[in-house]
Tab-separated table of C-alpha atoms and ligand atoms in Angstrom:
chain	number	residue	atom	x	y	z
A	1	UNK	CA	27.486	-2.407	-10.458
A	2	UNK	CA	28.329	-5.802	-9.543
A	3	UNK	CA	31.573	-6.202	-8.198
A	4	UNK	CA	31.469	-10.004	-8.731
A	5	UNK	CA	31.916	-9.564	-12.046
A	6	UNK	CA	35.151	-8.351	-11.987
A	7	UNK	CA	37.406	-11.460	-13.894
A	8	UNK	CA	34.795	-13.427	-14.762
A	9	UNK	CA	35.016	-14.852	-18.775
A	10	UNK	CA	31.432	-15.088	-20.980
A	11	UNK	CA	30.539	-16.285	-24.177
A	12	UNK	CA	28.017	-13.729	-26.112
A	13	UNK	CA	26.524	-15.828	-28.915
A	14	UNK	CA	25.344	-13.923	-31.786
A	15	UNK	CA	27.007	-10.901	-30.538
A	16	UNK	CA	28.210	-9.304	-34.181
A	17	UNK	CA	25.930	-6.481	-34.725
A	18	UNK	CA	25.891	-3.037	-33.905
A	19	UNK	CA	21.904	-2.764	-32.386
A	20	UNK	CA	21.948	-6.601	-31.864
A	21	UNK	CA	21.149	-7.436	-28.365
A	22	UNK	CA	24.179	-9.626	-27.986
A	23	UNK	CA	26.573	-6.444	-28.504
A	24	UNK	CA	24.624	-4.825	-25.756
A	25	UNK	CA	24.826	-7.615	-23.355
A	26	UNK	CA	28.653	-7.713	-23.904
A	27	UNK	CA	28.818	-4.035	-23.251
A	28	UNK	CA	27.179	-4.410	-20.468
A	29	UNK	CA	29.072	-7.143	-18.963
A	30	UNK	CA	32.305	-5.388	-20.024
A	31	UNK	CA	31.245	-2.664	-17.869
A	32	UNK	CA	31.375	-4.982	-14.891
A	33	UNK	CA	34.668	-6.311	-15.662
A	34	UNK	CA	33.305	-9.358	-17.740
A	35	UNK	CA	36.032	-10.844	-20.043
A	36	UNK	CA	34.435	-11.368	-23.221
A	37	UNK	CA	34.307	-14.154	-26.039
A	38	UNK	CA	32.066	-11.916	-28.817
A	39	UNK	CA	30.586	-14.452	-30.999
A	40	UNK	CA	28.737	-14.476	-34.309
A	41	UNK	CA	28.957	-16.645	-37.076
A	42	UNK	CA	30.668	-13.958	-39.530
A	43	UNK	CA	29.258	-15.583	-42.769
A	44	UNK	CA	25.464	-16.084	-44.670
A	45	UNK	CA	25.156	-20.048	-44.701
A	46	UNK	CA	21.643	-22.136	-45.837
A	47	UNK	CA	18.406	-20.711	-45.617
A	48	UNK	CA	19.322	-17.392	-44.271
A	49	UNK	CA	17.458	-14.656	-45.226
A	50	UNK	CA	20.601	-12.037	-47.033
A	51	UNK	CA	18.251	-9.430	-46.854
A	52	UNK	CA	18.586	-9.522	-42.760
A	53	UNK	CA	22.548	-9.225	-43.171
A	54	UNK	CA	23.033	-12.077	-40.698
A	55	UNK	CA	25.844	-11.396	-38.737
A	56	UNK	CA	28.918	-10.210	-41.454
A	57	UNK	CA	32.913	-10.758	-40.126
A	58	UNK	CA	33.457	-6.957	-40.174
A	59	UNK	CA	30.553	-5.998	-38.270
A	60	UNK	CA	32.326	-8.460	-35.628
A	61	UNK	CA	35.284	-6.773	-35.753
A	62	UNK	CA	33.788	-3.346	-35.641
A	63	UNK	CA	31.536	-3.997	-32.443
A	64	UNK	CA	34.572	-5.710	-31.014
A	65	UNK	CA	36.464	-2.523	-31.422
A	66	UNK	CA	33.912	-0.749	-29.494
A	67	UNK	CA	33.872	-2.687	-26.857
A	68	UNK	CA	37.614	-2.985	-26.922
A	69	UNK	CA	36.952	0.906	-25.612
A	70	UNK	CA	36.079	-0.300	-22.272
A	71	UNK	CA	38.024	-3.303	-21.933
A	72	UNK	CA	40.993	-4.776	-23.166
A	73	UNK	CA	39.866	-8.592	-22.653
A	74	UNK	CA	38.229	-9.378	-25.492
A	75	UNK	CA	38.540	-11.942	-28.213
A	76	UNK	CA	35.973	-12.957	-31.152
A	77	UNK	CA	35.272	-16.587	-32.253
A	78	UNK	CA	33.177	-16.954	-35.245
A	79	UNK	CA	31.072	-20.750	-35.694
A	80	UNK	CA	27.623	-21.687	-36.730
A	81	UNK	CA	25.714	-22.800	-33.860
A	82	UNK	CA	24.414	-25.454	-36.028
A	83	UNK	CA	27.610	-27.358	-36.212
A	84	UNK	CA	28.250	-28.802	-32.798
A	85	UNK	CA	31.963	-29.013	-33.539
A	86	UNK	CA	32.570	-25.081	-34.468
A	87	UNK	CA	30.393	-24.390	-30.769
A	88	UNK	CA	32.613	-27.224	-29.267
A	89	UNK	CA	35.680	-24.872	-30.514
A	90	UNK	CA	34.127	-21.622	-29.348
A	91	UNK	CA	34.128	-22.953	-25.943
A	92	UNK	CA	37.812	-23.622	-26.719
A	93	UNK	CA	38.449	-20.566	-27.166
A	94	UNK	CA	37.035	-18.867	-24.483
A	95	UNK	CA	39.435	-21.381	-22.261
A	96	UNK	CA	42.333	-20.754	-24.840
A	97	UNK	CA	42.522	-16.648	-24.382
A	98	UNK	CA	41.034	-16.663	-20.755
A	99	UNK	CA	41.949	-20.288	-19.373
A	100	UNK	CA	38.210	-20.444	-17.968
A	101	UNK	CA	34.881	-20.024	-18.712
A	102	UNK	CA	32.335	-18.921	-16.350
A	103	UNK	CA	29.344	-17.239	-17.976
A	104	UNK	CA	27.978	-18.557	-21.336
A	105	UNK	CA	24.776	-15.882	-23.078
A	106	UNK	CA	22.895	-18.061	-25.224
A	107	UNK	CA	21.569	-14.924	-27.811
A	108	UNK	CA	22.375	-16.306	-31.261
A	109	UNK	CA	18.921	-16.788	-32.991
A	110	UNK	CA	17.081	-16.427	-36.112
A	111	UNK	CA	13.857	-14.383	-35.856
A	112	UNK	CA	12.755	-14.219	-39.657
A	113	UNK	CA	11.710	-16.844	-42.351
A	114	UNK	CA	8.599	-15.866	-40.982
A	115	UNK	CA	5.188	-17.243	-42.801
A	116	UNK	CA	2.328	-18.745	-43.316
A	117	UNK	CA	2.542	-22.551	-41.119
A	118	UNK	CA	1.436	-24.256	-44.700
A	119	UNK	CA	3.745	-22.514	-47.069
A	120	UNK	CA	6.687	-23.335	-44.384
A	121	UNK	CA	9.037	-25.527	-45.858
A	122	UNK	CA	11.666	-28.243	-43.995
A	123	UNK	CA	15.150	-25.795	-44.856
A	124	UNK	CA	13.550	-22.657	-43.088
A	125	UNK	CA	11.589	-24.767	-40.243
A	126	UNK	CA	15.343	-26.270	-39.629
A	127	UNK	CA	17.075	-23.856	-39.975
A	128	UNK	CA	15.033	-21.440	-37.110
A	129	UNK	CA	15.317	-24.694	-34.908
A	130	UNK	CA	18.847	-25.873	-35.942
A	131	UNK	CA	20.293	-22.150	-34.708
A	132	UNK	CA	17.733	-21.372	-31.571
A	133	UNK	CA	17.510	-24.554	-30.086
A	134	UNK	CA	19.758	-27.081	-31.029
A	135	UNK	CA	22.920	-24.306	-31.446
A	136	UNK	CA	21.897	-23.576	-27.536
A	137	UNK	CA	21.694	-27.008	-26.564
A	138	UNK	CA	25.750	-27.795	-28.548
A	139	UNK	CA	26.676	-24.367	-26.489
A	140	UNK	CA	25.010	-25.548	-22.835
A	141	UNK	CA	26.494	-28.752	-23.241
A	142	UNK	CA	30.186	-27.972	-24.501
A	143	UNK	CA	30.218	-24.588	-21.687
A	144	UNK	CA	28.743	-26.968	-18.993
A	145	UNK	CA	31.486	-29.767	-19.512
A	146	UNK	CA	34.261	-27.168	-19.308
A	147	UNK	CA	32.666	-25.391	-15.488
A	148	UNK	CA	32.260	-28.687	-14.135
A	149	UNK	CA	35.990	-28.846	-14.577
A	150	UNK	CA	36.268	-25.561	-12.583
A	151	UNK	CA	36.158	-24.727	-8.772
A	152	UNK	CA	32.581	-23.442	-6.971
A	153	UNK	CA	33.374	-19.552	-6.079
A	154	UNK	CA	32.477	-18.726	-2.767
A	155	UNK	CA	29.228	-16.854	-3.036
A	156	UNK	CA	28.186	-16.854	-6.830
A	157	UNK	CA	28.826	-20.338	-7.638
A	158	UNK	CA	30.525	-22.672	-10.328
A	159	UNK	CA	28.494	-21.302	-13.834
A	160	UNK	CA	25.932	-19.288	-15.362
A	161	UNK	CA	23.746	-19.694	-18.585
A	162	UNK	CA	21.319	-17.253	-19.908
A	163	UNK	CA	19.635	-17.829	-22.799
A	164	UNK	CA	17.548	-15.241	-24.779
A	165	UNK	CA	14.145	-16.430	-24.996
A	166	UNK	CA	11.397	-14.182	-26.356
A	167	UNK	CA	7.860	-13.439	-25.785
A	168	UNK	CA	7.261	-15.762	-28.275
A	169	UNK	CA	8.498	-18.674	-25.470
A	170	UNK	CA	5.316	-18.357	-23.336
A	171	UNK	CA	2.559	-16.709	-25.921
A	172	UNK	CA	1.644	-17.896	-29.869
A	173	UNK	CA	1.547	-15.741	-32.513
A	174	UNK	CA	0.272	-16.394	-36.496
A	175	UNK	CA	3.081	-16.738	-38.942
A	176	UNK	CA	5.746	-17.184	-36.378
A	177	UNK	CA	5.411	-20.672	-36.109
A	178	UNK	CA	9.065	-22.557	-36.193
A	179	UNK	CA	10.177	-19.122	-34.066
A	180	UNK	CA	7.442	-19.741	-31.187
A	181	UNK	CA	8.417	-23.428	-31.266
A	182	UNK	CA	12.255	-23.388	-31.049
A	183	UNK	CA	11.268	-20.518	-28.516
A	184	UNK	CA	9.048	-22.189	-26.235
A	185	UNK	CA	11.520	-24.882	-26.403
A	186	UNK	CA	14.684	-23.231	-24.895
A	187	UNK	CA	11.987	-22.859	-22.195
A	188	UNK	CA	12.157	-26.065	-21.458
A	189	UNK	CA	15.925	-26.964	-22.263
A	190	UNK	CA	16.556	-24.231	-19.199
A	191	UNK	CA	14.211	-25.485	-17.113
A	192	UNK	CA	15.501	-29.276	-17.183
A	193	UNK	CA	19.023	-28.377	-17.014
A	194	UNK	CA	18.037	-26.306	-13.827
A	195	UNK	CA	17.039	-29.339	-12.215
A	196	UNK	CA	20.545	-31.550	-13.657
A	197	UNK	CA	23.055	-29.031	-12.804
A	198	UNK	CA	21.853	-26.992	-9.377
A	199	UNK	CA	23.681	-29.730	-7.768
A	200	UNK	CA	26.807	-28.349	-9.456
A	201	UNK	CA	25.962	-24.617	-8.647
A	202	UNK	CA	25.385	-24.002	-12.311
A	203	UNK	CA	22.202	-21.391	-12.366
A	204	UNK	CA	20.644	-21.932	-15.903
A	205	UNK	CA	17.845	-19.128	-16.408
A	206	UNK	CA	15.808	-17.218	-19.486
A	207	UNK	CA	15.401	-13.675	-20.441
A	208	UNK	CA	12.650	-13.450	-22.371
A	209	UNK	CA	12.241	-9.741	-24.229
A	210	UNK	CA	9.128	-8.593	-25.941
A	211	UNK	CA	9.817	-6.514	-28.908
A	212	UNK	CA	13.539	-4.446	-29.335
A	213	UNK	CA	14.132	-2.352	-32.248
A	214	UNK	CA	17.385	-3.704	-33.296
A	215	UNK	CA	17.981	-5.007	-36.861
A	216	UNK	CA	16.214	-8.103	-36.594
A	217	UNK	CA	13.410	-6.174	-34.692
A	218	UNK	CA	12.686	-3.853	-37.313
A	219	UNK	CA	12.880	-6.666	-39.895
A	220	UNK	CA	10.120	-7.957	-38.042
A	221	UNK	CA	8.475	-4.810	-38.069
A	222	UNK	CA	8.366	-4.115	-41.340
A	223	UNK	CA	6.950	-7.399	-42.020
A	224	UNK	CA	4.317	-7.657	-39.313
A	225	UNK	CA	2.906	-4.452	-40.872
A	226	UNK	CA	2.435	-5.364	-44.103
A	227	UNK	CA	1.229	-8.953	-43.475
A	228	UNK	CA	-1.464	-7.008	-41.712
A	229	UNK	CA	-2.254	-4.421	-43.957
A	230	UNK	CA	-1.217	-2.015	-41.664
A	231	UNK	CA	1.844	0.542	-41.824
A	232	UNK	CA	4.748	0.791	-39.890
A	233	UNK	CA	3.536	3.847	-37.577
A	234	UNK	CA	-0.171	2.023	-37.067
A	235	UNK	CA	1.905	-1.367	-36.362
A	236	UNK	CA	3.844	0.233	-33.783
A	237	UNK	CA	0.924	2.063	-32.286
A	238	UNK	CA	-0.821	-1.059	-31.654
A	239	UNK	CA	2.359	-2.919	-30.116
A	240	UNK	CA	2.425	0.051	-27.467
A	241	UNK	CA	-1.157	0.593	-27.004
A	242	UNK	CA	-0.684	-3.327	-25.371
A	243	UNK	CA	2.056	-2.222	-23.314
A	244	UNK	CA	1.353	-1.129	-19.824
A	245	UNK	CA	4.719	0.312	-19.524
A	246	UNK	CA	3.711	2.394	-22.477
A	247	UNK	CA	6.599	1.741	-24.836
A	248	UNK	CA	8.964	-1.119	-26.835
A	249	UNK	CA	12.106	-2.495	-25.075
A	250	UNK	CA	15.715	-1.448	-25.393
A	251	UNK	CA	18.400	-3.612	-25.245
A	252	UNK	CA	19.535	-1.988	-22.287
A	253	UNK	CA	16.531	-3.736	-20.775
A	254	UNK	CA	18.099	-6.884	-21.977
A	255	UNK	CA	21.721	-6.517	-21.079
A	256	UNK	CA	20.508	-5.247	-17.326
A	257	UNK	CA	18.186	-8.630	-16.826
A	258	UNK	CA	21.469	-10.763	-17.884
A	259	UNK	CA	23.886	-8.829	-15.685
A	260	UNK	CA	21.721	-9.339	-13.027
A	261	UNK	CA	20.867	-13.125	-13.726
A	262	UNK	CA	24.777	-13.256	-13.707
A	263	UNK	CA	25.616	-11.987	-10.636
A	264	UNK	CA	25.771	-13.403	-7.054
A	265	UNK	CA	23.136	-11.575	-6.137
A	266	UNK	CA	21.271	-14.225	-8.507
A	267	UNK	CA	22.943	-16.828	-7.283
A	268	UNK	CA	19.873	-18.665	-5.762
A	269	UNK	CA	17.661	-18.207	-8.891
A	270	UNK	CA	17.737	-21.048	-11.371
A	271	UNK	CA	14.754	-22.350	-13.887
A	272	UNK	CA	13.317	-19.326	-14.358
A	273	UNK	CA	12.367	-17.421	-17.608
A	274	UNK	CA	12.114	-13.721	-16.761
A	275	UNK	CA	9.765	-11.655	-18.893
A	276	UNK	CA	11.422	-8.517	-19.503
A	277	UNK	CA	8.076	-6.884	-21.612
A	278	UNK	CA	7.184	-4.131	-19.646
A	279	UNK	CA	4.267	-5.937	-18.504
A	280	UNK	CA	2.738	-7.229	-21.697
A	281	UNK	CA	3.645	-10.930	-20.607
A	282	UNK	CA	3.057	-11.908	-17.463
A	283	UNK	CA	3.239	-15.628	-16.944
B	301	NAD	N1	14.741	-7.962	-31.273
B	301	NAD	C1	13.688	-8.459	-30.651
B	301	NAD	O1	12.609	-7.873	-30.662
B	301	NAD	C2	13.794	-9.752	-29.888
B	301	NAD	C3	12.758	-10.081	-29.023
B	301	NAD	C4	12.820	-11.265	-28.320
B	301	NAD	C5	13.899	-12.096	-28.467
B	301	NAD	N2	14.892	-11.767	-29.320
B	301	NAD	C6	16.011	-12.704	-29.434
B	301	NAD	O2	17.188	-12.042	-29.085
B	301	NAD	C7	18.297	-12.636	-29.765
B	301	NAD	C8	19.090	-11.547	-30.457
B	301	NAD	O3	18.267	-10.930	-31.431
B	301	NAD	P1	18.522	-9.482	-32.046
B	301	NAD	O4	17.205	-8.820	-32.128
B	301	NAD	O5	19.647	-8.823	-31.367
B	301	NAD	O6	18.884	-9.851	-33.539
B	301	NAD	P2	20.262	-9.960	-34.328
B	301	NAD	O7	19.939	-10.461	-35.669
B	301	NAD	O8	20.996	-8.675	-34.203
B	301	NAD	O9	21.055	-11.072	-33.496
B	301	NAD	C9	21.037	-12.433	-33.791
B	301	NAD	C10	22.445	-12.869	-34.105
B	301	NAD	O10	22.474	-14.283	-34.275
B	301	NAD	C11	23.405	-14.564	-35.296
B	301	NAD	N3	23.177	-15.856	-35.925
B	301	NAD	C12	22.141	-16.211	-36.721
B	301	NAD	N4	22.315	-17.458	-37.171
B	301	NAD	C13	23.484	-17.919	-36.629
B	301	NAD	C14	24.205	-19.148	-36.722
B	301	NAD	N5	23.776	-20.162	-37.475
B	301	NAD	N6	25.354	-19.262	-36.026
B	301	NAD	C15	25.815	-18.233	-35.289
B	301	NAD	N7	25.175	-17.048	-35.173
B	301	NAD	C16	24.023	-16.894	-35.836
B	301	NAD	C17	23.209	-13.432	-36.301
B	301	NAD	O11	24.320	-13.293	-37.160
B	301	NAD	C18	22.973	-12.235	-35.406
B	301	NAD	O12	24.166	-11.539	-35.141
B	301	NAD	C19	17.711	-13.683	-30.695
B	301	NAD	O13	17.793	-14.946	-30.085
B	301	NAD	C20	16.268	-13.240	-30.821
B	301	NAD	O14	15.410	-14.304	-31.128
B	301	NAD	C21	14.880	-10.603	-30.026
């Protein structure tokens, strides 16, 4: 669908589960020729919640495989965003198997150790921020150094970085605190490196999903409903009934808006962080 693609290399962060949005975004850029990095940290570390099964080795290697199905180039790199020198050598490998890097998908995120602002405590609040904001800053920063080493292509430009905001990065929402923050803060780490590196034809945008049923979705589900007293089918009712487009995303909905942002045809937007909610945010 966009021929542009064709040959270009991307980093997928958090890319190592099966409903995940990052495994549809690689799909989806594998589609259009992409040669993938597939990313996800591949072990349970600090004040991860085990329950959510963040992102196990195997699943890695089993979304991989499926994606191996429509291309050959891929390779999988496992780090913790948290530790700048692990996301320093996940950039090294995307330049190690492919010799370049072009597109990095900032998608790794925690989106539980979800609760009440005064029972919060300093491991969970650090750990949501540590892994959505500061693991996205170490990626932007190690990605960015390696395309300013690499020539501007003649009608797309020398880099792209999406990053996978939420609706939580323009609206509030109770319990959800240290989410909405680190959030509403890769709002404004795209927007400023917008400004720093359109000189350098590096387009640095946002996606910003409202609700996807994936495994962290449904998590989040299950837990909305009950700290409401409602159940699952009356939760999920509601979170329609607010949706003029009448139903909950897909992470086809996802992968399409970073394809896009990806492209050429994108290649004069930059700062922006595109609500992709079926019109329940629309600022
Ligand atoms: N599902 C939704 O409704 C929704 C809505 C808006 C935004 N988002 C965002 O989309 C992104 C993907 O979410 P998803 O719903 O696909 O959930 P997911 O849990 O499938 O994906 C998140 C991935 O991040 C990885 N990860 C967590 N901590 C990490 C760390 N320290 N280092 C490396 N990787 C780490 C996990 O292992 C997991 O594979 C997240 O940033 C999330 O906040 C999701």
């Amino acid at each position: 669908m966009y021929p542009d693609l064709d040959g270009k290399v991307a980093v997928i962060t958090g890319a190592g589960r099966h409903r995940g949005l990052g495994a549809a975004i690689a799909r989806k850029l594998a589609e259009d020729g992409v040669r993938i990095v597939l990313h996800d940290i591949g072990r349970v570390a600090g004040a991860m919640a085990p329950e959510h099964g963040v992102g196990k080795s195997t699943e890695l290697d089993q979304v991989a495989d499926e994606i191996r199905a429509i291309t050959p180039h891929i390779t999988t790199c496992q780090a913790d965003m948290r530790v700048e020198s692990e996301v320093e050598a996940l950039v090294g490998s995307a330049v190690q198997h492919f010799g370049k890097l072009d597109i990095l998908v900032n998608n790794a995120g925690v989106g539980f150790l979800f609760g009440p602002l005064i029972d919060q405590t300093q491991e969970q609040w650090d750990t949501v921020l540590d892994v959505n904001l500061r693991g996205a800053f170490f990626a932007m920063k190690h990605a960015v150094r390696q395309m300013l080493k690499q020539e501007e292509q003649p009608n797309w430009g020398r880099g792209r970085i999406v990053s996978i905001g939420s609706r939580g990065s323009k609206s509030g929402s109770a319990l959800t605190s240290s989410y909405i923050a680190s959030k509403h803060g890769l709002v404004g780490l795209t927007r400023s490196a917008a400004i720093e590196l359109g000189p350098q034809q590096i387009t640095v945008n946002a996606v910003c999903p409202n609700h996807v049923t994936t495994g962290l979705g449904s998590w989040q589900n299950d837990y909305m409903a009950k700290a409401r007293g409602q159940t699952l089918d009356e939760y999920m009712d509601a979170m329609r009934g607010r949706i003029p487009l009448g139903r909950v995303g897909e992470t086809a909905d996802t992968a399409n808006a970073c394809a896009f942002l990806c492209s050429g045809q994108a290649r004069y937007i930059t700062g922006e962080s595109m609500n992709v909610s079926g019109g329940e945010e629309m600022h």
